[in-house]
XYZ file of C-alpha atoms in Angstrom:
615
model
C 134.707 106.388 93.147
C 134.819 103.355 95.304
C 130.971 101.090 94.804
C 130.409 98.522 97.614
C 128.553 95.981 99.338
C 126.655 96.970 102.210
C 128.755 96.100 105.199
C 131.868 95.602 102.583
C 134.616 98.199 103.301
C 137.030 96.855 101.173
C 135.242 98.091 98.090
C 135.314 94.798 96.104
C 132.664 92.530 95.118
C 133.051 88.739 96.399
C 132.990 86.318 93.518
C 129.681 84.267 95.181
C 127.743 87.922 94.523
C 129.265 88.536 91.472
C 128.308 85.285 90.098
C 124.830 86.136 90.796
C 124.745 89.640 89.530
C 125.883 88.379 86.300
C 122.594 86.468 85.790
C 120.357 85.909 84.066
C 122.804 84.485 81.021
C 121.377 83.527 78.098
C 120.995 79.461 78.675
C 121.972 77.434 75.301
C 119.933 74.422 76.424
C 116.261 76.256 76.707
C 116.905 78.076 73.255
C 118.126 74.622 71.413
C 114.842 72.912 73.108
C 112.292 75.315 72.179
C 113.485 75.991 68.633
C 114.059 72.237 68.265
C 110.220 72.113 69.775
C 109.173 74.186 66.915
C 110.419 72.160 64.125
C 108.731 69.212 65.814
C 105.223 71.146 65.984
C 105.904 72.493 62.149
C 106.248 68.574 61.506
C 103.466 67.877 63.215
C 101.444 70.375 61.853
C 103.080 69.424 57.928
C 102.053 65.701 59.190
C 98.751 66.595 59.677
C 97.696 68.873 56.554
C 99.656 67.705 53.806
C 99.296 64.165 52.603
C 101.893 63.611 50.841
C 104.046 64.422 53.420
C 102.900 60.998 54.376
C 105.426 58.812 54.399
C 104.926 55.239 55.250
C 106.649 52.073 55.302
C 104.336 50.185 57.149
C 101.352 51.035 55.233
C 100.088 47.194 55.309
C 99.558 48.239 59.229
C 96.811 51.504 58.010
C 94.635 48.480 55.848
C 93.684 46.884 59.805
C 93.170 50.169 61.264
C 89.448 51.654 61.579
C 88.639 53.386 58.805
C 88.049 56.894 60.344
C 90.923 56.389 62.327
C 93.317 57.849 59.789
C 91.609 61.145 59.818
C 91.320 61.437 63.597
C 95.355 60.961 64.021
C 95.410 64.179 61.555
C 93.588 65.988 63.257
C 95.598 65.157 66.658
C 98.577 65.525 64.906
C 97.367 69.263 64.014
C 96.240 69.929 67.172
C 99.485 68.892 68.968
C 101.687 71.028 66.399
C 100.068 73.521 67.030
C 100.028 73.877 70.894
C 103.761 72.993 70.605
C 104.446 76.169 68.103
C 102.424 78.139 71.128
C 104.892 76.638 73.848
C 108.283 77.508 72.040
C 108.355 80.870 73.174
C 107.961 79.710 76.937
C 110.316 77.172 76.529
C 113.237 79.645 75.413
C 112.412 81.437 78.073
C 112.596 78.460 80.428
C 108.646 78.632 81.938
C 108.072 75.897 83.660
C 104.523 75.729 83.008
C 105.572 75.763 79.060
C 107.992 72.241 80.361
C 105.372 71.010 81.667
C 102.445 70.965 78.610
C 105.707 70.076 76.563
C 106.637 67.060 78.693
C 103.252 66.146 78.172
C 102.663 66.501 74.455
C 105.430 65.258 72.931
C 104.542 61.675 73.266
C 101.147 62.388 72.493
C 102.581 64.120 68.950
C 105.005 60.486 68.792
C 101.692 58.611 68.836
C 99.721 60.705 66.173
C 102.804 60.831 63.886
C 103.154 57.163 63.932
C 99.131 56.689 64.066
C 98.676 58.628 60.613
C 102.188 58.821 58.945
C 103.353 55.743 60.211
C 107.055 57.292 60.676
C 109.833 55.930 63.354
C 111.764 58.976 62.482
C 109.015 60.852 63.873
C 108.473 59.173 67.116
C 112.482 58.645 68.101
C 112.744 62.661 67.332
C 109.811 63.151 69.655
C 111.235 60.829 72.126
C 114.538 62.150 71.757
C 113.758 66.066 72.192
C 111.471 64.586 75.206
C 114.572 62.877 76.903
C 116.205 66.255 76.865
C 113.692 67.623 78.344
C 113.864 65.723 81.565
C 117.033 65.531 81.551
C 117.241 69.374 82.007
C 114.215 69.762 84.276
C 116.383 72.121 86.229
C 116.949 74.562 83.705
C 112.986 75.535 83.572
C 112.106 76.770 86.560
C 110.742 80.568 85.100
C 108.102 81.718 87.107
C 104.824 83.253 85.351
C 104.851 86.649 83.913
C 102.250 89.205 84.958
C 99.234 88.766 82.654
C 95.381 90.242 82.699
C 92.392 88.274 81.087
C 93.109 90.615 77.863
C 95.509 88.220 76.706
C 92.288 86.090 76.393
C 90.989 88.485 73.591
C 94.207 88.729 72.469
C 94.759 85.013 71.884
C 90.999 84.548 70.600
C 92.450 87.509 67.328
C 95.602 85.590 66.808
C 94.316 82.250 66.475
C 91.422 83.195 65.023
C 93.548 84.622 61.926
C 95.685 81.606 61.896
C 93.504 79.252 62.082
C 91.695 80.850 58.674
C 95.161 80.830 57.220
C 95.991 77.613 58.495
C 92.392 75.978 57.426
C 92.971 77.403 53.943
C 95.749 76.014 53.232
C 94.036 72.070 54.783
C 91.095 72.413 52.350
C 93.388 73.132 49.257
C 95.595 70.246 49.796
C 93.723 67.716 48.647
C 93.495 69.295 45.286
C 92.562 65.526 43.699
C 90.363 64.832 45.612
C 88.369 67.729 45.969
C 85.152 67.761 43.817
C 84.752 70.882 41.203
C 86.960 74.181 41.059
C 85.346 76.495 44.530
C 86.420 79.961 44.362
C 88.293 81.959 47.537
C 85.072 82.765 48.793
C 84.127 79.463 48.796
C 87.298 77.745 50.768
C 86.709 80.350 53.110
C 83.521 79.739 53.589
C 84.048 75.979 54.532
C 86.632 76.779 56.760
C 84.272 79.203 58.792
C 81.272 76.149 59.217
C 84.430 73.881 59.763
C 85.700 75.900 63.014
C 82.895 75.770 64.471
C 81.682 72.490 63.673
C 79.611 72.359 60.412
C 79.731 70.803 57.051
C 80.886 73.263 54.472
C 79.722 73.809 50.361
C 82.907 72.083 49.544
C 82.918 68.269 48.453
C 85.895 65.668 48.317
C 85.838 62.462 47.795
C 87.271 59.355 49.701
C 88.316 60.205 53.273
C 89.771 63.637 52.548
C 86.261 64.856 53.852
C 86.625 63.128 56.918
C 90.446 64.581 56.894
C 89.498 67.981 56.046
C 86.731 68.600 58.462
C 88.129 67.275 61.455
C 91.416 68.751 60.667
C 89.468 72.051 60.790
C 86.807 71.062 63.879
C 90.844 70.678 66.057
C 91.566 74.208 64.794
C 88.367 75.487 65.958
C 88.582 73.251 69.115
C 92.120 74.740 69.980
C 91.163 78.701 69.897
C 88.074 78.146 72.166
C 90.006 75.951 74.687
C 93.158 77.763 74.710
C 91.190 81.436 74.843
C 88.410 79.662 77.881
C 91.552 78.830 79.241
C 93.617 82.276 79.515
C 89.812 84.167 80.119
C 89.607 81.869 83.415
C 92.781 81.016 84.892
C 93.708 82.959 87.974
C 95.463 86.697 86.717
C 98.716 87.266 88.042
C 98.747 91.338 87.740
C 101.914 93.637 87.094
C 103.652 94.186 90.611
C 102.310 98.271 91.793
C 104.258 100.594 93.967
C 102.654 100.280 97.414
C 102.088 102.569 100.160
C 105.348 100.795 102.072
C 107.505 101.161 99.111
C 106.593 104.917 98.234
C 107.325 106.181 101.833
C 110.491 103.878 102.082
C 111.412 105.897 98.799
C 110.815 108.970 99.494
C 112.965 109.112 102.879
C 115.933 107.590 100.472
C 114.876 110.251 98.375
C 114.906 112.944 101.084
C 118.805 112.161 101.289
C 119.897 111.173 97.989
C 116.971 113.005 95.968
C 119.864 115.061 94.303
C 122.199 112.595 92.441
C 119.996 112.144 89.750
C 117.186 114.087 88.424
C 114.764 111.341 87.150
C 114.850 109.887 91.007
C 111.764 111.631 91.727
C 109.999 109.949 88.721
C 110.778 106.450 90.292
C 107.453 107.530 92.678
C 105.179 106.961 89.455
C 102.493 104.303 90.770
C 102.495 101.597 88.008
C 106.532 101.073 88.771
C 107.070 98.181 91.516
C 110.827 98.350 93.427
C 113.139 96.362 94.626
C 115.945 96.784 97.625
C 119.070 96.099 98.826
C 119.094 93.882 101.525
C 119.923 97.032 103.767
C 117.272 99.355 102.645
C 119.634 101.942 101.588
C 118.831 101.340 98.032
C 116.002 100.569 95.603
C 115.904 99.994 91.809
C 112.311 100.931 90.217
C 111.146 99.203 87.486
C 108.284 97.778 85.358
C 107.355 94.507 83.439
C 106.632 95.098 79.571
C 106.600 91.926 76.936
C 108.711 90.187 78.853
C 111.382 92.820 79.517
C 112.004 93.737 83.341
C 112.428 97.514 82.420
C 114.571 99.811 85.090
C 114.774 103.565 84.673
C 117.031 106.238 85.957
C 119.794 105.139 87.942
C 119.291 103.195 91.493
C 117.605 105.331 94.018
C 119.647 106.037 97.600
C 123.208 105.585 98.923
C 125.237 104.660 95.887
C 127.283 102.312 98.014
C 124.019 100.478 98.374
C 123.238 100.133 95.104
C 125.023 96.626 93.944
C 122.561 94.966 96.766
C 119.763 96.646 94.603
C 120.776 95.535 91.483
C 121.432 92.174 92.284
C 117.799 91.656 93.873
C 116.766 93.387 90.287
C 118.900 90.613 88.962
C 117.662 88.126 91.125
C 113.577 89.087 90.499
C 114.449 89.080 86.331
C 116.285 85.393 86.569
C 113.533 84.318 88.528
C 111.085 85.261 85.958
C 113.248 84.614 82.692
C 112.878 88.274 81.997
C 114.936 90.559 80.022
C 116.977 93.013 82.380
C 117.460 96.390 80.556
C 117.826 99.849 82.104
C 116.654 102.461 80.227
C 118.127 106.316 80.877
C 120.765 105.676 83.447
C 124.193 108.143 83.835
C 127.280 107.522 82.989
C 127.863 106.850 87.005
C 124.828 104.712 87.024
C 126.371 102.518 83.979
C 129.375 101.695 84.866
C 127.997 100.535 88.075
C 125.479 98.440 86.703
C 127.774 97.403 83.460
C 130.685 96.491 86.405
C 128.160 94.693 88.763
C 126.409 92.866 86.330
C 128.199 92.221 82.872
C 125.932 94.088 80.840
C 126.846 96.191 78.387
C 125.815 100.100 77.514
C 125.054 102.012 74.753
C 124.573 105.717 74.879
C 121.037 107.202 74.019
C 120.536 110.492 73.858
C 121.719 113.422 76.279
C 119.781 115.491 79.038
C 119.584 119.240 78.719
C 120.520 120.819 82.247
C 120.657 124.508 82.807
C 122.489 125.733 85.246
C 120.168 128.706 87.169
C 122.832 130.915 87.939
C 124.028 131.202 84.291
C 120.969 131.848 82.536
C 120.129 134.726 80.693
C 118.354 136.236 77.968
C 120.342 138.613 77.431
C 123.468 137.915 74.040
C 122.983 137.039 70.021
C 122.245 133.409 71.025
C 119.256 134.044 72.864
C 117.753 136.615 70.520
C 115.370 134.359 69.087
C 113.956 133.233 72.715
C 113.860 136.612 73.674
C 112.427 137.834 71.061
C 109.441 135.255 71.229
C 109.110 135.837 75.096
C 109.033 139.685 74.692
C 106.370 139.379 71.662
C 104.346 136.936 73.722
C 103.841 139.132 76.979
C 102.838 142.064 74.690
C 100.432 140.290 73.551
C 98.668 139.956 77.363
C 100.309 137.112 78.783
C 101.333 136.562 82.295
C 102.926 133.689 84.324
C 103.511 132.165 87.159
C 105.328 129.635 88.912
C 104.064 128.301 92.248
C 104.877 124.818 94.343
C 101.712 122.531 94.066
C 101.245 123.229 97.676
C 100.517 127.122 97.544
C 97.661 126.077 95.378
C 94.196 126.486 96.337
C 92.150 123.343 95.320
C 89.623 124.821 93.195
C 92.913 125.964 91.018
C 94.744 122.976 91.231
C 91.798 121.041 89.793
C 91.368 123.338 87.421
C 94.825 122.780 86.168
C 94.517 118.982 86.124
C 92.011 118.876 84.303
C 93.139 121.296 81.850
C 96.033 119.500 81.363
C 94.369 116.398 81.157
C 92.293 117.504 77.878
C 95.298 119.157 76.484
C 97.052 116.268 76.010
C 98.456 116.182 72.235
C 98.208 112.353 71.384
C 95.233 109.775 72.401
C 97.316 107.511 74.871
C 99.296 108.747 77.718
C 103.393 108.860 76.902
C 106.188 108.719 79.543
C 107.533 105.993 81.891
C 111.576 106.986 82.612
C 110.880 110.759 82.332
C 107.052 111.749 83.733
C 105.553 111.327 87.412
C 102.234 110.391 85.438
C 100.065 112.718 87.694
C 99.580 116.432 89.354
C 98.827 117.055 92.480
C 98.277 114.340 94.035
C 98.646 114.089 97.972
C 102.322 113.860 98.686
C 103.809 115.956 95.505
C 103.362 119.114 97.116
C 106.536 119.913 96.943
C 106.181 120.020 92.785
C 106.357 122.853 90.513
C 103.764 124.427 88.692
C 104.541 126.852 85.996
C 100.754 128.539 84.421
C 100.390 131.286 81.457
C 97.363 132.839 81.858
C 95.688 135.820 79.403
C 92.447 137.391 79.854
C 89.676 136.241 77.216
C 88.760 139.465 74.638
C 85.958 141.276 75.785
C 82.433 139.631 75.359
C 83.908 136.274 73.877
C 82.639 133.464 76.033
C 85.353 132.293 79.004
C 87.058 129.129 78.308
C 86.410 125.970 80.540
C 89.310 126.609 82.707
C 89.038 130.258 83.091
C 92.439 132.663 81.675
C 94.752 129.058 81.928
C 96.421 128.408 78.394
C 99.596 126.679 79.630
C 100.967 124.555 81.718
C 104.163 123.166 82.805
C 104.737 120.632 85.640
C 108.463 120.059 87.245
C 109.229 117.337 90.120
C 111.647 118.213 92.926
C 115.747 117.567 92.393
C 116.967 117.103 95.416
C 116.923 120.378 97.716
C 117.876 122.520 95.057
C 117.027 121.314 91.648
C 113.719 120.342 89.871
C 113.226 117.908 86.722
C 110.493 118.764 83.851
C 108.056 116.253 83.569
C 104.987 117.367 81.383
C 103.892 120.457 78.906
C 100.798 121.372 77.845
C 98.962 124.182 76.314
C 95.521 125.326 75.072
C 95.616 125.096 70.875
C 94.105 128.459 70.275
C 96.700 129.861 72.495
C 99.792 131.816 70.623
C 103.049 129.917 69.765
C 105.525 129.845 71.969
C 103.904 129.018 75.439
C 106.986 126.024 76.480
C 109.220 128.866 75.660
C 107.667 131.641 77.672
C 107.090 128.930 81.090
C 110.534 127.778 80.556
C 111.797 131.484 80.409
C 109.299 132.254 83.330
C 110.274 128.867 85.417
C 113.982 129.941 85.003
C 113.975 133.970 85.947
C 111.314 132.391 89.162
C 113.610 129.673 90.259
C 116.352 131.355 92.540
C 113.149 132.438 94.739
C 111.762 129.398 94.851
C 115.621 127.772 95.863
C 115.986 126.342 92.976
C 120.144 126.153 91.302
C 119.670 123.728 88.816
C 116.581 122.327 85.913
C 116.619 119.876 83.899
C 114.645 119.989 80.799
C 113.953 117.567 77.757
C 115.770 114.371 77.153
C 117.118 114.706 73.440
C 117.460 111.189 72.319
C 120.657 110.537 69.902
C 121.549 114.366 70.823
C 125.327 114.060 69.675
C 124.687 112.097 66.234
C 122.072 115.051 64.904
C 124.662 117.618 66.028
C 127.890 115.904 64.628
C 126.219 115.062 61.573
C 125.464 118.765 60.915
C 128.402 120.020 60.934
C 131.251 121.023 58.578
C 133.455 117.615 57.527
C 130.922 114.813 58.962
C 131.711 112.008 57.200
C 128.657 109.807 54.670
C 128.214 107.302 57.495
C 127.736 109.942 60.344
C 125.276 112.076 57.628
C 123.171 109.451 57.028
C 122.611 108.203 60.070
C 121.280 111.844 61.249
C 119.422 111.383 57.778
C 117.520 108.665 59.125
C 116.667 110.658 62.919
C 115.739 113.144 60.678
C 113.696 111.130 58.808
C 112.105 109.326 61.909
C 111.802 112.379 63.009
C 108.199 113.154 61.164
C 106.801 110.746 63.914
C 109.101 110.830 66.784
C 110.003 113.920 68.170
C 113.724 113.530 67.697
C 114.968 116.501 66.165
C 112.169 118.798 67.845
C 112.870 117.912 70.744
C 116.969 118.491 70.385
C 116.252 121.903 68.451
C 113.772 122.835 71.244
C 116.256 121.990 74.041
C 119.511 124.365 72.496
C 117.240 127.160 72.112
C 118.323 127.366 76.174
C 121.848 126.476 75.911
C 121.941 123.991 78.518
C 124.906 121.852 79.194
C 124.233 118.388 77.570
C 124.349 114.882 80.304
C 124.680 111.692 77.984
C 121.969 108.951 79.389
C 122.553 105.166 78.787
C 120.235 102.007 77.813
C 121.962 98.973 79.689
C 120.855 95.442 77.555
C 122.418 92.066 78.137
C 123.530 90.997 74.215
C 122.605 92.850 70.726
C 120.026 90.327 70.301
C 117.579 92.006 72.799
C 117.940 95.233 71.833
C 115.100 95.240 69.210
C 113.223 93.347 71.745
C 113.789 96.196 74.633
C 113.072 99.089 72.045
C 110.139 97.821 71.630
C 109.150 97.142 75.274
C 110.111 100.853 75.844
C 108.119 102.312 73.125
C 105.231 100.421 74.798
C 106.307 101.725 78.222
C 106.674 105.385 76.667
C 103.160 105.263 75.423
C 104.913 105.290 71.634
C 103.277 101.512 70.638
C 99.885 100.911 72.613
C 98.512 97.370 71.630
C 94.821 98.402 73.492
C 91.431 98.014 72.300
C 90.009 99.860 69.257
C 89.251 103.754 69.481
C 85.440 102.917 69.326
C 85.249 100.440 71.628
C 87.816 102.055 74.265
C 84.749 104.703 74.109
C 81.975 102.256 74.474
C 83.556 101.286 77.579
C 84.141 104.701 78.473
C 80.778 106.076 78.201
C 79.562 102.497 79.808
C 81.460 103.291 82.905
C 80.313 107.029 83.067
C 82.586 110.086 84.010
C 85.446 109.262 86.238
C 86.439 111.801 89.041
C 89.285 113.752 87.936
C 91.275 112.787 91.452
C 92.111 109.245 89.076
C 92.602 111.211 86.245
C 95.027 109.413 83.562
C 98.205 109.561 83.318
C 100.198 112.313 82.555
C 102.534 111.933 79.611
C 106.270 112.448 79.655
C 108.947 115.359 78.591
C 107.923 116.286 75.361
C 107.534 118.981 73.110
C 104.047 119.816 71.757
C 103.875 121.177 68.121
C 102.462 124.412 68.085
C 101.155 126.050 64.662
């Protein structure tokens, strides 16, 4: 298969766009400045809270100096360490608003050092790490991430925690000096009046009281400022798919809807795109810690998609963000691996049966059609409708079924789930329902004889994708099974030639390591899925999937070096709903009940493939 520029019909890639593709490299000079900006706050920090760290060969210079004057540069010295430990980060990832503060605290940290330690060392590595700096302007030019005013409550928690740490550790370090033997309780205590301005029950004598309690009032000082400061500045919120963007991509998926089957789930609202400079391409993705995370392959012409993934390049380089791709084919990788220098690493495999060559029927479907067969006995019907052909009373009825049916307390699913039903413009989704009349005079259920539900997105003209399962607890085992069945016998009716079901992630490793002759590496490492598996649905979710014999489709995470790849698992498991850093339970419902019932047209989120356990 020939990939191309738009416009290109030679087929190859001109060096000038290649060059850019291939960004954003991992830059020496921003990683050597901010870890080299870390030791100097750590010194800073060590300057200001130890005194013996003191170190002073012009100590005839301290006798003319004001007497509190000594204490104050500790303090500063303190402060400025620790703003500088806060500005690493941005530094390594070249922020220019990080370069900035830096350029501007640096000498400020020269001055205290040399103020309270009295230490040329200090101030020429200071000055030195400031030269560079300037001297490499250029290199920080990282625009601002998207951020909310949480971070403000965020930052207020963090600080607040180190600053108790920190503060312990300033009013035990003057053990000579410090009058009596206080308990824990007691330290603690002291630091609490001292961040917020008060004289504690400890005693020292000399200056160390002057030392200690402004050390402490600069601790205090620097969580209020820094947390006024990220509650007030302007919010720069996460880039949404707009109204343009969503019609744009649904005509390129009108025409190309078919070449993958997570295209569809590229429509999923809190996703922003980028194009190729023709249009005839787009490349969904969404912002998590810092990683610029893609899903699915590029959506439209794939002879369009290198002008895609370079403006993807282009919009993570601008930022300083981490480009990974999470789920892509084997097509989709090599283009983006070829276009861009990344490298791949195979995840998991998708389950796709094939319509036409499904049947119940043969010893390796006993077990499913066995279940089925038990579970229509027992008074259970199905059907499977397009959202369309639904009245609306029905349709909500089903949202908000599925809505309350949800198995886990945050919503899961960002490559794999639409994160809605029903909304105008998905029409053309699936809509599988089990439905069983309630036993005579029990009381009816909220939503009527509804006790399953499973919700598929449009393939292309002939194919549809699963995106969510749900089912009412008190219903019998075996409801995915009996939809699936049901979704499968309905589909060549409904046009449909292929589905695909669950993503199984690490597929091939669980079923290599089963087998006869796997050797001790390959067995423990399905060990370990195995293990993992008592909290991620790993080997559910593969078992659950072969019950159907589907042919398998290996899917790809794309990730610039090793290094990031703990930093992109994480930054999916956020995106997948696996890690939420939110507020706590009880106060999520304060707000809730605060806010009153929301209509269940904004319901939330829907969550993605999985399998629910059933009893």
């Amino acid at each position: 298969m020939s990939i191309r520029i738009d416009g290109d019909k030679s087929g190859a890639v001109p060096d000038r766009v290649r060059r850019v593709l291939r960004g954003p490299r991992p830059e020496k000079v921003p990683s050597l400045v901010g870890a080299a900006v870390m030791i100097v706050g750590l010194l800073d920090i060590a300057a200001g809270v130890f005194p013996r760290f003191r170190h002073s060969r012009m100590h005839s210079l301290a006798e003319v100096l004001p007497g509190t004057f000594g204490p104050f540069a500790a303090a500063f010295s303190l402060t400025v360490g620790v703003l500088l430990l806060l500005l690493a980060h941005g530094l390594k990832r070249r922020k220019r608003r990080a370069w900035r503060s830096a350029v501007i605290l640096l000498p400020v940290g020269a001055v205290a050092q040399y103020t309270y330690r009295h230490s040329v060392l200090g101030v020429v590595i200071a000055l030195a790490l400031l030269a560079l700096l300037i001297a490499h302007r250029s290199e920080f030019a990282a625009l601002p991430d998207p951020r909310s005013r949480w971070k403000a409550l965020t930052n207020f928690l963090v600080m607040t925690v180190g600053s108790l740490a920190l503060g312990l550790l300033i009013v035990s370090s003057h053990p000579r000096k410090l009058i009596g033997d206080p308990s824990l309780l007691e330290r603690l205590e002291h630091v609490l009046y001292g961040l917020v301005g008060f004289e504690g029950p400890l005693s020292y004598g000399g200056q160390a009281s002057w030392t200690v309690g402004y050390s402490l009032g600069a601790l205090g000082w620097i969580t209020a400022i820094t947390t006024i400061y990220l509650a007030f500045r302007p919010e720069h919120p996460a880039a949404r798919l707009t109204a343009e963007d969503e019609t744009q991509l649904r005509a390129l998926l009108a025409k190309h809807g078919d070449r993958d089957s997570l295209g569809h789930f590229a429509l999923r609202h809190d996703k922003a795109a980028v194009f190729s400079p023709s249009g005839k391409a787009a490349v969904t993705y969404r912002v998590v810690s810092g990683v610029m995370l893609a899903s699915g392959d590029p959506i439209g012409d794939v002879e369009a998609w290198p002008g895609a993934i370079e403006r993807f390049m282009e919009e993570a380089k601008a930022h300083s963000w981490t480009p990974a791709v999470m789920g892509c084919s084997e097509t989709g990788g090599e283009v983006w691996t070829r276009e861009t220098g990344l490298d791949a690493l195979e995840l998991g495999d998708e389950a796709i049966v094939d319509v036409p060559d499904f049947s119940l029927t043969g010893r390796a479907m006993r077990n499913v059609r066995q279940m089925v067969k038990r579970i229509e006995r027992n008074g259970y019907e199905t059907r499977v409708r397009r959202v369309g052909d639904l009245d609306p009373e029905e349709l909500e009825r089903i949202r908000r079924a599925a809505a309350d049916w949800r198995g886990t307390e945050t919503e899961r699913g960002f490559s794999m789930a639409l994160g809605r039903v029903g909304e105008p413009g998905d029409e053309d989704c699936f809509i599988a329902t089990a439905h069983k009349a309630d036993d005579e005079g029990a009381e009816p259920g909220p939503y009527g004889d509804l006790k399953a539900v499973l919700h598929f997105v449009p393939w292309g003209p002939d194919g549809m994708s699963l995106d969510l399962m749900r089912r009412d607890r008190s219903a019998d085992p075996g409801m995915n099974e009996l939809l699936i069945v049901a979704s499968l016998t309905a589909a060549p009716d409904l046009g449909i030639k292929k589905v695909s079901l669950n993503f199984a992630m690490f597929r091939s490793a669980l079923a290599r390591g089963e087998k006869l002759g796997a050797g001790p590496v390959l067995r423990g490492w399905r060990g370990l899925l195995v293990f993992l598996s008592r909290w991620f649905q790993i080997e559910s979710l593969y078992k659950f999937n072969a019950k159907f014999r589907p042919r398998w489709e290996p899917r790809f995470v794309v990730f610039r070096t090793t290094r990031d790849l703990p930093r992109i698992g994480f930054a999916a498991m956020q995106a997948e709903g696996f890690v939420t850093l939110a507020l706590p339970r009880v106060l999520r419902r304060r707000a809730s009940v605060r806010r009153g019932p929301q209509p269940c047209a904004h319901a939330p989120a829907q969550p993605g493939r999985e399998v629910e356990r059933v009893a």
